[in-house]
Every structure is written in C-alpha cells, then in structure tokens.
GROMACS .gro file of C-alpha atoms in nm:
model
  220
    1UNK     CA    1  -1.228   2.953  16.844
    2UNK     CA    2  -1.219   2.578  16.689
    3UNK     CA    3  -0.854   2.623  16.572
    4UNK     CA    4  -0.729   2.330  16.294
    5UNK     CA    5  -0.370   2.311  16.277
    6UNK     CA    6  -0.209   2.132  16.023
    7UNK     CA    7   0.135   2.031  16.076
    8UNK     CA    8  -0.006   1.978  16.449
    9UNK     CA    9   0.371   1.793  16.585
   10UNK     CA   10   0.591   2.054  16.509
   11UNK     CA   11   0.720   2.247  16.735
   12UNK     CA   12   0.555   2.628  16.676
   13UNK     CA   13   0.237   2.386  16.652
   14UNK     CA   14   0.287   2.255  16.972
   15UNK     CA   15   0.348   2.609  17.119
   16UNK     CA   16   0.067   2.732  16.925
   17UNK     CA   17  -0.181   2.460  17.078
   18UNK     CA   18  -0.070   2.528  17.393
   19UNK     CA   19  -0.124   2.889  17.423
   20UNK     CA   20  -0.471   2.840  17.239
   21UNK     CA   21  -0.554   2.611  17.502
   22UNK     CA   22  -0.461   2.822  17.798
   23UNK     CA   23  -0.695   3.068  17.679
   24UNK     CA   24  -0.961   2.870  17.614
   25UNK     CA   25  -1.004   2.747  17.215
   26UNK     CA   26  -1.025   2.450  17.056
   27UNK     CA   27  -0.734   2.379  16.896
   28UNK     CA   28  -0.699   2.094  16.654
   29UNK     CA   29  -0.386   1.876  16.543
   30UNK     CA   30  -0.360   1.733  16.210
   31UNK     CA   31  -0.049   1.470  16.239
   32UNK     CA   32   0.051   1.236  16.011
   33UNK     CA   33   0.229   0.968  16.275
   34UNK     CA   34  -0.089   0.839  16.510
   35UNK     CA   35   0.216   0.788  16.779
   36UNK     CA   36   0.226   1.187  16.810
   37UNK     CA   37  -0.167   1.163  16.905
   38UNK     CA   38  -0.043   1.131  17.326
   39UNK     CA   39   0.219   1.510  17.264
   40UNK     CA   40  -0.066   1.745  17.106
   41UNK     CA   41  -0.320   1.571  17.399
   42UNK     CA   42  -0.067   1.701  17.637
   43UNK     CA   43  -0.055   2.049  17.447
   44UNK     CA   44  -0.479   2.103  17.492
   45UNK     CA   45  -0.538   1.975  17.121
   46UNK     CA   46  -0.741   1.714  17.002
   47UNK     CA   47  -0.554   1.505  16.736
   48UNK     CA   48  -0.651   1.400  16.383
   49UNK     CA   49  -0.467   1.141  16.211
   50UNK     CA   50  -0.436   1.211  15.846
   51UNK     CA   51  -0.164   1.212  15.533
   52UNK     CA   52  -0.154   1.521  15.381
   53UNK     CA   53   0.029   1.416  15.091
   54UNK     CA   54  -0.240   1.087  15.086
   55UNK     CA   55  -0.544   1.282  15.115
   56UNK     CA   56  -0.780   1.457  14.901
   57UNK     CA   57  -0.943   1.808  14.955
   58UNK     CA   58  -1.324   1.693  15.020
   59UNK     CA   59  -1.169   1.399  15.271
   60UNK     CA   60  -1.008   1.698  15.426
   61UNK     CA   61  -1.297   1.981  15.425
   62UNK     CA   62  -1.437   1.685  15.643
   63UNK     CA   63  -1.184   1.752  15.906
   64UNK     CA   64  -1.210   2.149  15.890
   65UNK     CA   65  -1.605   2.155  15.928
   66UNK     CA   66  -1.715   2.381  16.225
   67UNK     CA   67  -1.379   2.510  16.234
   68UNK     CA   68  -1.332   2.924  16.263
   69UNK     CA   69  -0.977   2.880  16.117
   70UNK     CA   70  -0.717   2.718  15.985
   71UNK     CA   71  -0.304   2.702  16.058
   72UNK     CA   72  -0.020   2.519  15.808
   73UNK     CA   73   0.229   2.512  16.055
   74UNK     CA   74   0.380   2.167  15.830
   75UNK     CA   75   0.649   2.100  15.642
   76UNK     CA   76   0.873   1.859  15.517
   77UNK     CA   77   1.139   1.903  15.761
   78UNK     CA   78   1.546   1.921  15.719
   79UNK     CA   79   1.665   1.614  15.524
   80UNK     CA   80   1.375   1.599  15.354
   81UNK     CA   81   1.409   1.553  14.974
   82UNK     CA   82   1.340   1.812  14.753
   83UNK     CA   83   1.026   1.624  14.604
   84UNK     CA   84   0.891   1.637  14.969
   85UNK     CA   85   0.923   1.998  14.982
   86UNK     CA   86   0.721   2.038  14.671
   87UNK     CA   87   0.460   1.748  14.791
   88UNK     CA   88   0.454   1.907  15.166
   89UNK     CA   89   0.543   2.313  15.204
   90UNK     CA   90   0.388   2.361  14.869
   91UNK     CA   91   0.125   2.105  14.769
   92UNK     CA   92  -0.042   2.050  15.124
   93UNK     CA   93  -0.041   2.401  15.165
   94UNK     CA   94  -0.259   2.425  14.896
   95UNK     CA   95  -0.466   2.136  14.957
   96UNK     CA   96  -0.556   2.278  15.288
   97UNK     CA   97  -0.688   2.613  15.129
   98UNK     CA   98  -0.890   2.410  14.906
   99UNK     CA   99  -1.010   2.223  15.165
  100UNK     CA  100  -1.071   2.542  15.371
  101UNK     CA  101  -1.297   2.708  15.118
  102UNK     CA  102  -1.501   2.357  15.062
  103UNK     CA  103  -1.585   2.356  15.432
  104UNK     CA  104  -1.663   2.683  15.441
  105UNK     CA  105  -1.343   2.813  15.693
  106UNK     CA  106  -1.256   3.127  15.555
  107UNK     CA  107  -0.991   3.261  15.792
  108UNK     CA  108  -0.667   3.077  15.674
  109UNK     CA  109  -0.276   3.170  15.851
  110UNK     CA  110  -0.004   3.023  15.644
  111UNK     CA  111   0.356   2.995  15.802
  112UNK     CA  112   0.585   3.040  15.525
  113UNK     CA  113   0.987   3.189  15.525
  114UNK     CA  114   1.225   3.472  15.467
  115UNK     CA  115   1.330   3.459  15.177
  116UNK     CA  116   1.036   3.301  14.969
  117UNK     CA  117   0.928   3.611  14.771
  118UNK     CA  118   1.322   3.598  14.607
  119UNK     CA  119   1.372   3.253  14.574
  120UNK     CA  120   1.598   3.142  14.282
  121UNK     CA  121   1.507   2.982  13.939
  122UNK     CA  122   1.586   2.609  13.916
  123UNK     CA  123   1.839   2.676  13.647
  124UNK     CA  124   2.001   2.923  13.928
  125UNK     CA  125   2.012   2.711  14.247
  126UNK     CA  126   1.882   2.383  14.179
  127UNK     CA  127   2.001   2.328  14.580
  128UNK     CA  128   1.727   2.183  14.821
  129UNK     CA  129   1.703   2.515  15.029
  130UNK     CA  130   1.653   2.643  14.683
  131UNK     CA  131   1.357   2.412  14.654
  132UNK     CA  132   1.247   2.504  14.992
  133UNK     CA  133   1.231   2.874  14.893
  134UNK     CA  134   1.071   2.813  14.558
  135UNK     CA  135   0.762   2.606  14.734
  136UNK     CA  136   0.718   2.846  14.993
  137UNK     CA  137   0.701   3.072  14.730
  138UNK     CA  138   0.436   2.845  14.539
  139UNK     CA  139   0.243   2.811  14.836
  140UNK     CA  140   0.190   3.230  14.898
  141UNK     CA  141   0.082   3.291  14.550
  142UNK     CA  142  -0.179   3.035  14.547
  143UNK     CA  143  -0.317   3.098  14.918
  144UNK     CA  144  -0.273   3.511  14.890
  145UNK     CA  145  -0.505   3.645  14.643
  146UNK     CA  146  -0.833   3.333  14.652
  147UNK     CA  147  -1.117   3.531  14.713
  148UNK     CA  148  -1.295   3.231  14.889
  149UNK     CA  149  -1.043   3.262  15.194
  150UNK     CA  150  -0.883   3.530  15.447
  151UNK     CA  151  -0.568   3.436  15.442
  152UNK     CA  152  -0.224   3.595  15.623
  153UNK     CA  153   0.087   3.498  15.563
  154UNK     CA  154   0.349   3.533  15.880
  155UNK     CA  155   0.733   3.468  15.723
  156UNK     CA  156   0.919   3.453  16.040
  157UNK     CA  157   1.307   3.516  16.078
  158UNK     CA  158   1.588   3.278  16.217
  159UNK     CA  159   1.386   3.012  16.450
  160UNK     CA  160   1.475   2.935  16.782
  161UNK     CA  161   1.399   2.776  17.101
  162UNK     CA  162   1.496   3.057  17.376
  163UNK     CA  163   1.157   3.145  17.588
  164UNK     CA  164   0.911   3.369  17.469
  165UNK     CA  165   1.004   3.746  17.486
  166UNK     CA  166   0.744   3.916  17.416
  167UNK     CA  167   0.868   4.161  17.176
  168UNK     CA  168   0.871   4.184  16.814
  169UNK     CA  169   0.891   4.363  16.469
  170UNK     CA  170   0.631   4.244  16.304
  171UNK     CA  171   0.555   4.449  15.924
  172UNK     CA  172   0.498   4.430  15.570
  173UNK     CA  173   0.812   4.532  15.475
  174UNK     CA  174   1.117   4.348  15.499
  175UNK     CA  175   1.276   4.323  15.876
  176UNK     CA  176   1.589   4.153  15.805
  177UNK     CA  177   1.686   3.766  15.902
  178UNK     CA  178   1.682   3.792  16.290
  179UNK     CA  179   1.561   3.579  16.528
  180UNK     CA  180   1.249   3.505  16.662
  181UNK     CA  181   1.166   3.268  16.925
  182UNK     CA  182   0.905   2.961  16.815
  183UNK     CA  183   0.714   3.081  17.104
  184UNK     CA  184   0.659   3.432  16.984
  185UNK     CA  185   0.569   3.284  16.609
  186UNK     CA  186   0.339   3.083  16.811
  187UNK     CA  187   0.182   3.379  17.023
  188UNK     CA  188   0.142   3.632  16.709
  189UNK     CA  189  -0.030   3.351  16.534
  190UNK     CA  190  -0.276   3.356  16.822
  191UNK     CA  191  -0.269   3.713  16.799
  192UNK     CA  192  -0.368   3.732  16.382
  193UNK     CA  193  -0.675   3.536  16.471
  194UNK     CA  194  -0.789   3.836  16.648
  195UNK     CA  195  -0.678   4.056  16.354
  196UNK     CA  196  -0.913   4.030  16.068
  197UNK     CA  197  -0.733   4.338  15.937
  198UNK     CA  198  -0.403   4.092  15.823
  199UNK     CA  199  -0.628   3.961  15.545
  200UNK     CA  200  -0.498   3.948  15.220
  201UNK     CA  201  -0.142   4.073  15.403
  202UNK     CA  202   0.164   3.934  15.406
  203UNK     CA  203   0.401   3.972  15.731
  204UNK     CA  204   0.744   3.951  15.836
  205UNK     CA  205   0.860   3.853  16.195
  206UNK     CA  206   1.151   3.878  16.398
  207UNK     CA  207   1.208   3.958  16.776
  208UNK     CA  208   1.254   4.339  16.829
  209UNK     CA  209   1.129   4.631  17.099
  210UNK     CA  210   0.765   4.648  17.015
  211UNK     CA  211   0.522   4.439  17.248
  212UNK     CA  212   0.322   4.215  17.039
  213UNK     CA  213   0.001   4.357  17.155
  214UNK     CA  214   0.098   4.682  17.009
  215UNK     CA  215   0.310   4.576  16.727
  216UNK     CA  216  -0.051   4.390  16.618
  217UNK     CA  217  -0.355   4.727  16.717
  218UNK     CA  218  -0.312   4.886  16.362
  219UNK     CA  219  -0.440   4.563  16.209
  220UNK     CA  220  -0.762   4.488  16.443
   0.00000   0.00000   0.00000
C-alpha cells in the first residue's frame, strides 16, 4: 500500500512508517518543518513538505493521488494554544478528508482521544485540554459519517514509550484510560488497513491480553 501520513514527525508516525516499511508499503510523511525530511527517510518514508494549516484541499488531493490510504497522526502538540488545537486536531483533520475524497483515497484512519465523545461545553471547561477534547470531538463527527470516505477512528488510551507488547483491548465500547504503547497504536493502525470491516467504526485502544492479530479477525 502507498500509505500518506499526515502528521508524518510524530512519534506513532514515525513508528507507524517504520513498521509499514518493514513490510513492504509505501509510506508517506506529510511534515510541516523540511528539517524533519532526514528522520521519516530514516523511518522508510518518503517526505512531503507542506503546512496544513497553510494549505488548501485541491493543493493537498495533489499530494494524496495514487495513494490507497490516508493517516492523521498530527496535532498541535502540548503547549500549543488552544486556537492551534482548533486550526490543527480539528481543522486539518478535516482538510485531509476533503482532500481524501477529491483525490479519490477512500480509506481514511483518524487518530483521535479518550475522552472526545464527552468533551465539555466551552461555558463548562473553557481549559485547553478542554479545547483539545472538543476538536477531537469536531474532527470524528465530520470524518465518521461522509459517505465519500472509509474512515476508522482508533482513540487510544494513556500514550507511552515502553516497547511494543503485542497485546491489546481493542473495541467499540469504552475500555477505560490505560495505557498503550505508541508502538502498538502504531502496529493496529497497520493492522486496520487490512480491516475494511472498521469502516464507519469507531475504536478504543489500550494494552490488554488479546494479541492484536486476534483482537482485529472479527473486523476483516
């Protein structure tokens, strides 16, 4: 698969071009800072300098053509402002789907959080995790239900960067805030590509018993 990530310097991006790599796709970095071009190289992907919050959706479908899906691995990042969380988690998220559906990329994965489907009113947490939640929560409504892309939604638990275990609970119902590993978000990324079944789904991840091979069958 020709894999465009977007969001391609992060670190489950960098995982996630790596283990593409190894097993033989094409993955594809989107990065915003042309001095990150030399890391995602050194991950197996080839790298794409462009703004997200600079570009339009046609200058982007140029990017995505030929492409058999698309990741949004980005985001603003802690510090960030809150505007940046609306301009980045939210806004490019959606600017990718458009750009998706004008290149004709149907299959779209869109790393969101725990926590997105409750997120508070403004007038009730006005905080920038509150933010946060609330353009995660933007982002899923407008990427879910578009009838012009397959999308899946992964919202994985507390991130960290232990090694990869293997193991997961992985479900449409809530799992709780556990960890997962960045590796294993990584890996069951690679893994819904191979799942046409998550369409339309939204998932919840966190590092359990199950191996991911079998916590994935039911959805192939």
């Amino acid at each position: 698969m020709r894999v465009v990530i977007a969001g391609g310097h992060g670190k489950i991006a960098l995982a996630l071009e790596r283990q593409l790599a190894q097993r033989g796709d094409e993955p594809v970095a989107l990065v915003r800072n042309p001095d990150h071009a030399d890391d995602v190289r050194a991950a197996g992907a080839e790298p794409v300098t462009v703004d997200l919050e600079a570009s339009r959706a046609d200058e982007l479908a140029g990017h995505l053509r030929g492409a058999d899906a698309v990741v949004f691995a980005a985001g603003a990042g802690p510090g960030s402002t809150a505007e940046r969380k609306r301009t980045v988690d939210r806004d490019a998220a959606l600017l990718l789907a458009d750009a998706a559906a004008a290149a004709g990329v149907r299959r779209y994965l869109l790393v969101s959080s725990m926590g997105a489907q409750d997120a508070p009113s403004e007038s009730e947490d006005d905080s920038i995790w509150g933010e946060y939640l609330r353009a995660k929560r933007d982002a899923e409504e407008g990427v879910r239900d578009r009838t012009d892309l397959d999308a899946t939604i992964l919202r994985p638990g507390r991130l960290t960067d232990e090694p990869a275990t293997g193991r997961v609970t992985l479900a449409e119902d809530r799992v709780g805030h556990e960890e997962v590993t960045r590796e294993d978000v990584a890996a069951t990324l690679v893994a819904l590509l191979d799942a046409p079944g998550t369409a339309g789904r939204t998932l919840e991840l966190i590092n359990g018993t199950v191996p991911l091979s079998t916590a994935i069958d039911d959805w192939r």
